[in-house]
Every structure is written in structure tokens, then in C-alpha cells.
PDB file of C-alpha atoms in Angstrom:
ATOM      1  CA  MET Y   1      -3.894  17.019  37.125  1.00 75.00           C
ATOM      2  CA  PRO Y   2      -4.571  20.529  35.881  1.00 83.00           C
ATOM      3  CA  THR Y   3      -8.006  22.126  35.948  1.00 94.00           C
ATOM      4  CA  GLU Y   4      -8.991  22.996  32.388  1.00 96.00           C
ATOM      5  CA  ASN Y   5     -11.881  24.418  30.405  1.00 97.00           C
ATOM      6  CA  THR Y   6     -13.132  22.791  27.222  1.00 98.00           C
ATOM      7  CA  LEU Y   7     -15.890  23.531  24.737  1.00 98.00           C
ATOM      8  CA  SER Y   8     -18.842  21.230  24.321  1.00 98.00           C
ATOM      9  CA  ILE Y   9     -21.580  21.549  21.720  1.00 98.00           C
ATOM     10  CA  ILE Y  10     -24.788  19.578  21.935  1.00 98.00           C
ATOM     11  CA  LYS Y  11     -25.681  19.231  18.268  1.00 98.00           C
ATOM     12  CA  PRO Y  12     -29.046  19.702  16.485  1.00 98.00           C
ATOM     13  CA  ASP Y  13     -29.875  15.985  16.422  1.00 98.00           C
ATOM     14  CA  ALA Y  14     -29.716  15.884  20.220  1.00 98.00           C
ATOM     15  CA  THR Y  15     -31.501  19.177  20.925  1.00 98.00           C
ATOM     16  CA  LYS Y  16     -34.278  18.100  18.555  1.00 98.00           C
ATOM     17  CA  ARG Y  17     -34.801  14.987  20.686  1.00 98.00           C
ATOM     18  CA  ASN Y  18     -34.648  16.895  24.004  1.00 98.00           C
ATOM     19  CA  LEU Y  19     -31.479  15.115  25.170  1.00 98.00           C
ATOM     20  CA  THR Y  20     -29.724  18.155  26.672  1.00 98.00           C
ATOM     21  CA  GLY Y  21     -30.422  17.180  30.279  1.00 98.00           C
ATOM     22  CA  LEU Y  22     -29.426  13.539  29.803  1.00 98.00           C
ATOM     23  CA  ILE Y  23     -26.196  14.528  28.059  1.00 98.00           C
ATOM     24  CA  ASN Y  24     -25.314  17.142  30.660  1.00 98.00           C
ATOM     25  CA  ALA Y  25     -25.976  14.630  33.433  1.00 98.00           C
ATOM     26  CA  LYS Y  26     -23.259  12.415  31.912  1.00 98.00           C
ATOM     27  CA  PHE Y  27     -20.782  15.315  31.919  1.00 98.00           C
ATOM     28  CA  GLU Y  28     -21.604  16.202  35.519  1.00 98.00           C
ATOM     29  CA  LYS Y  29     -21.494  12.594  36.717  1.00 98.00           C
ATOM     30  CA  ALA Y  30     -17.984  12.335  35.231  1.00 98.00           C
ATOM     31  CA  GLY Y  31     -16.875  15.338  37.300  1.00 97.00           C
ATOM     32  CA  LEU Y  32     -17.177  18.118  34.729  1.00 98.00           C
ATOM     33  CA  LYS Y  33     -18.823  21.365  35.793  1.00 97.00           C
ATOM     34  CA  ILE Y  34     -20.857  23.428  33.315  1.00 97.00           C
ATOM     35  CA  ILE Y  35     -19.627  26.989  33.870  1.00 96.00           C
ATOM     36  CA  ALA Y  36     -21.223  28.709  30.850  1.00 97.00           C
ATOM     37  CA  GLN Y  37     -24.005  27.739  28.485  1.00 97.00           C
ATOM     38  CA  LYS Y  38     -25.993  29.215  25.573  1.00 97.00           C
ATOM     39  CA  ARG Y  39     -28.673  27.920  23.241  1.00 98.00           C
ATOM     40  CA  LEU Y  40     -28.024  29.228  19.720  1.00 97.00           C
ATOM     41  CA  HIS Y  41     -29.154  28.716  16.181  1.00 98.00           C
ATOM     42  CA  LEU Y  42     -25.917  29.048  14.241  1.00 98.00           C
ATOM     43  CA  SER Y  43     -25.938  31.061  11.040  1.00 98.00           C
ATOM     44  CA  LYS Y  44     -24.263  29.554   8.005  1.00 98.00           C
ATOM     45  CA  GLU Y  45     -21.455  32.098   8.358  1.00 98.00           C
ATOM     46  CA  MET Y  46     -20.855  31.158  12.014  1.00 97.00           C
ATOM     47  CA  ALA Y  47     -20.773  27.430  11.247  1.00 97.00           C
ATOM     48  CA  GLU Y  48     -18.453  27.952   8.275  1.00 97.00           C
ATOM     49  CA  LYS Y  49     -16.052  29.997  10.374  1.00 97.00           C
ATOM     50  CA  PHE Y  50     -16.143  27.623  13.354  1.00 96.00           C
ATOM     51  CA  TYR Y  51     -15.469  24.545  11.202  1.00 95.00           C
ATOM     52  CA  GLU Y  52     -13.060  26.364   8.849  1.00 94.00           C
ATOM     53  CA  VAL Y  53     -10.290  23.931   9.815  1.00 89.00           C
ATOM     54  CA  HIS Y  54     -12.233  21.262   7.865  1.00 91.00           C
ATOM     55  CA  LYS Y  55     -12.891  23.443   4.802  1.00 94.00           C
ATOM     56  CA  GLU Y  56     -10.891  21.230   2.419  1.00 94.00           C
ATOM     57  CA  ARG Y  57     -12.446  17.989   3.638  1.00 92.00           C
ATOM     58  CA  PRO Y  58     -15.252  16.356   1.647  1.00 93.00           C
ATOM     59  CA  PHE Y  59     -17.691  16.435   4.587  1.00 92.00           C
ATOM     60  CA  TYR Y  60     -17.342  20.189   5.274  1.00 95.00           C
ATOM     61  CA  ASN Y  61     -20.488  21.409   3.467  1.00 96.00           C
ATOM     62  CA  ASP Y  62     -22.632  18.623   4.941  1.00 95.00           C
ATOM     63  CA  LEU Y  63     -21.273  19.404   8.414  1.00 95.00           C
ATOM     64  CA  VAL Y  64     -22.099  23.100   8.057  1.00 97.00           C
ATOM     65  CA  ASP Y  65     -25.605  22.297   6.770  1.00 97.00           C
ATOM     66  CA  PHE Y  66     -26.173  19.893   9.666  1.00 97.00           C
ATOM     67  CA  MET Y  67     -24.963  22.363  12.304  1.00 97.00           C
ATOM     68  CA  ILE Y  68     -27.372  25.057  11.061  1.00 98.00           C
ATOM     69  CA  SER Y  69     -30.327  22.656  10.813  1.00 98.00           C
ATOM     70  CA  GLY Y  70     -31.535  23.400  14.347  1.00 98.00           C
ATOM     71  CA  PRO Y  71     -30.513  24.886  17.669  1.00 98.00           C
ATOM     72  CA  VAL Y  72     -27.341  23.838  19.470  1.00 98.00           C
ATOM     73  CA  ILE Y  73     -26.184  24.187  23.060  1.00 98.00           C
ATOM     74  CA  VAL Y  74     -22.674  25.621  23.337  1.00 98.00           C
ATOM     75  CA  GLN Y  75     -21.131  25.271  26.753  1.00 98.00           C
ATOM     76  CA  VAL Y  76     -17.891  25.435  28.664  1.00 98.00           C
ATOM     77  CA  LEU Y  77     -17.024  22.460  30.824  1.00 98.00           C
ATOM     78  CA  ARG Y  78     -14.447  22.753  33.614  1.00 97.00           C
ATOM     79  CA  GLY Y  79     -12.619  20.038  35.478  1.00 97.00           C
ATOM     80  CA  GLU Y  80      -9.388  18.173  35.947  1.00 97.00           C
ATOM     81  CA  ASN Y  81      -8.056  17.184  32.534  1.00 97.00           C
ATOM     82  CA  ALA Y  82     -11.349  18.469  31.065  1.00 98.00           C
ATOM     83  CA  VAL Y  83     -10.385  18.094  27.397  1.00 98.00           C
ATOM     84  CA  LYS Y  84      -9.560  14.394  27.710  1.00 97.00           C
ATOM     85  CA  LEU Y  85     -12.361  13.672  30.161  1.00 98.00           C
ATOM     86  CA  ASN Y  86     -14.936  15.283  27.865  1.00 98.00           C
ATOM     87  CA  ARG Y  87     -13.663  13.236  24.932  1.00 98.00           C
ATOM     88  CA  ASP Y  88     -13.850  10.059  27.018  1.00 98.00           C
ATOM     89  CA  VAL Y  89     -17.448  10.829  28.035  1.00 98.00           C
ATOM     90  CA  MET Y  90     -18.429  11.605  24.423  1.00 98.00           C
ATOM     91  CA  GLY Y  91     -16.947   8.418  22.988  1.00 98.00           C
ATOM     92  CA  ALA Y  92     -15.590   7.713  19.523  1.00 96.00           C
ATOM     93  CA  THR Y  93     -16.826   9.880  16.636  1.00 93.00           C
ATOM     94  CA  ASN Y  94     -18.359   6.817  15.030  1.00 95.00           C
ATOM     95  CA  PRO Y  95     -21.042   5.593  17.458  1.00 96.00           C
ATOM     96  CA  VAL Y  96     -20.510   1.997  16.285  1.00 95.00           C
ATOM     97  CA  GLU Y  97     -16.956   2.220  17.662  1.00 96.00           C
ATOM     98  CA  ALA Y  98     -17.914   4.127  20.840  1.00 97.00           C
ATOM     99  CA  ASP Y  99     -17.696   2.424  24.226  1.00 97.00           C
ATOM    100  CA  THR Y 100     -20.852   1.413  26.079  1.00 97.00           C
ATOM    101  CA  GLY Y 101     -22.093   4.187  28.344  1.00 97.00           C
ATOM    102  CA  THR Y 102     -20.668   7.033  26.254  1.00 98.00           C
ATOM    103  CA  ILE Y 103     -22.856   9.802  24.865  1.00 98.00           C
ATOM    104  CA  ARG Y 104     -22.322   8.803  21.261  1.00 98.00           C
ATOM    105  CA  LYS Y 105     -22.985   5.112  21.908  1.00 98.00           C
ATOM    106  CA  GLU Y 106     -26.260   5.916  23.673  1.00 98.00           C
ATOM    107  CA  PHE Y 107     -27.575   8.909  21.717  1.00 98.00           C
ATOM    108  CA  ALA Y 108     -25.919   9.309  18.297  1.00 97.00           C
ATOM    109  CA  GLU Y 109     -28.029   8.596  15.249  1.00 96.00           C
ATOM    110  CA  SER Y 110     -25.049   8.238  12.890  1.00 94.00           C
ATOM    111  CA  ILE Y 111     -21.424   9.217  12.453  1.00 91.00           C
ATOM    112  CA  GLU Y 112     -22.627  12.624  11.193  1.00 90.00           C
ATOM    113  CA  ALA Y 113     -25.476  13.117  13.674  1.00 95.00           C
ATOM    114  CA  ASN Y 114     -23.398  12.069  16.666  1.00 96.00           C
ATOM    115  CA  SER Y 115     -25.026  14.393  19.223  1.00 98.00           C
ATOM    116  CA  VAL Y 116     -21.938  16.223  20.572  1.00 98.00           C
ATOM    117  CA  HIS Y 117     -18.771  18.092  19.660  1.00 97.00           C
ATOM    118  CA  GLY Y 118     -15.824  18.498  21.988  1.00 97.00           C
ATOM    119  CA  SER Y 119     -12.492  20.266  21.693  1.00 97.00           C
ATOM    120  CA  ASP Y 120      -9.649  17.950  20.721  1.00 96.00           C
ATOM    121  CA  SER Y 121      -6.822  19.813  22.491  1.00 96.00           C
ATOM    122  CA  LEU Y 122      -6.356  22.492  25.131  1.00 96.00           C
ATOM    123  CA  GLU Y 123      -5.177  24.930  22.457  1.00 96.00           C
ATOM    124  CA  ASN Y 124      -8.306  24.321  20.364  1.00 96.00           C
ATOM    125  CA  ALA Y 125     -10.485  24.468  23.475  1.00 97.00           C
ATOM    126  CA  ASN Y 126      -9.256  27.987  24.189  1.00 96.00           C
ATOM    127  CA  LEU Y 127      -9.868  29.060  20.574  1.00 96.00           C
ATOM    128  CA  GLU Y 128     -13.298  27.442  20.424  1.00 97.00           C
ATOM    129  CA  ILE Y 129     -14.388  28.870  23.773  1.00 97.00           C
ATOM    130  CA  SER Y 130     -13.401  32.379  22.700  1.00 96.00           C
ATOM    131  CA  PHE Y 131     -15.416  31.919  19.495  1.00 97.00           C
ATOM    132  CA  PHE Y 132     -18.641  31.659  21.520  1.00 97.00           C
ATOM    133  CA  PHE Y 133     -17.963  33.264  24.909  1.00 96.00           C
ATOM    134  CA  ALA Y 134     -16.555  36.534  26.210  1.00 91.00           C
ATOM    135  CA  GLY Y 135     -14.133  36.314  29.110  1.00 84.00           C
ATOM    136  CA  ILE Y 136     -16.630  37.880  31.505  1.00 85.00           C
ATOM    137  CA  GLU Y 137     -18.973  34.933  30.888  1.00 87.00           C
ATOM    138  CA  LEU Y 138     -16.321  32.572  32.258  1.00 83.00           C
ATOM    139  CA  SER Y 139     -15.479  34.392  35.474  1.00 70.00           C
ATOM    140  CA  ILE Y 140     -17.144  31.806  37.700  1.00 63.00           C
TER     141      ILE Y 140
END
């Protein structure tokens, strides 16, 4: 299996409840390595640009407002099949549908405040990583 990088965001609902360490422990236990990490408070412009792919969807404005409501942790995870593995560790978007032991099952407050974001493909992972990180930050 190929070694990949993927983007992970720990969302405002989780940082507000001091869950960063517990969430990252789940990633690491699954075999993902955190190779870059930043704590940011996204501006409205940053959130709008990052989630631009959803601009025509009815939840777009609420998503942007939520993502700027508090600090987030943006990070790059590395591992074998990292995109899929990260998505497996996160669980289904809707925490009610998420498997036991996943981040969203354990920590999400709702389908909107679901604690984490993860890239959905290798192509998107590369785009999302470059949105937040310069290449030199990933040279580990």
C-alpha cells in the first residue's frame, strides 16, 4: 500500500472541549503519523475559499460560520493509505451512523459539529494540504 499524506482538521466544537489530544491519539493508534500541525482561527475569507466546493449547497453559509466560530487544528497525517485510513478513523459524517470507536461516534455533537474534517481523495488531500502548508513544512 502506498504511503500518503492527508489533511485533517480538528473542528471548533472539539477544540472548545479540549479533545485535540484524544483525537490525535486515535489517529496515531491507527498508524497515522502527524507530520505537520497548526492551531488557527480561520477568517471568513479563508473558510469560504477552503469550502468553496460546497458554495451552492444549502449548508455552505452555516458551515463557514461554524468553522470560524473558534480555533481549529489543521494537520497533515501520513501513513499507508492515509486518506482511507483517516476516513475510517473519523467515521461517518453523521455520528448516529458512525461505527463504535470512531472519532465522530465518540466526540461529535451533531452532524454539523462532528469534530473533524478529512480529505475525501488523494487529489483533494494534496489541494487541501497546500491550502494550509508550504512544502518546507512537510519535509519530515
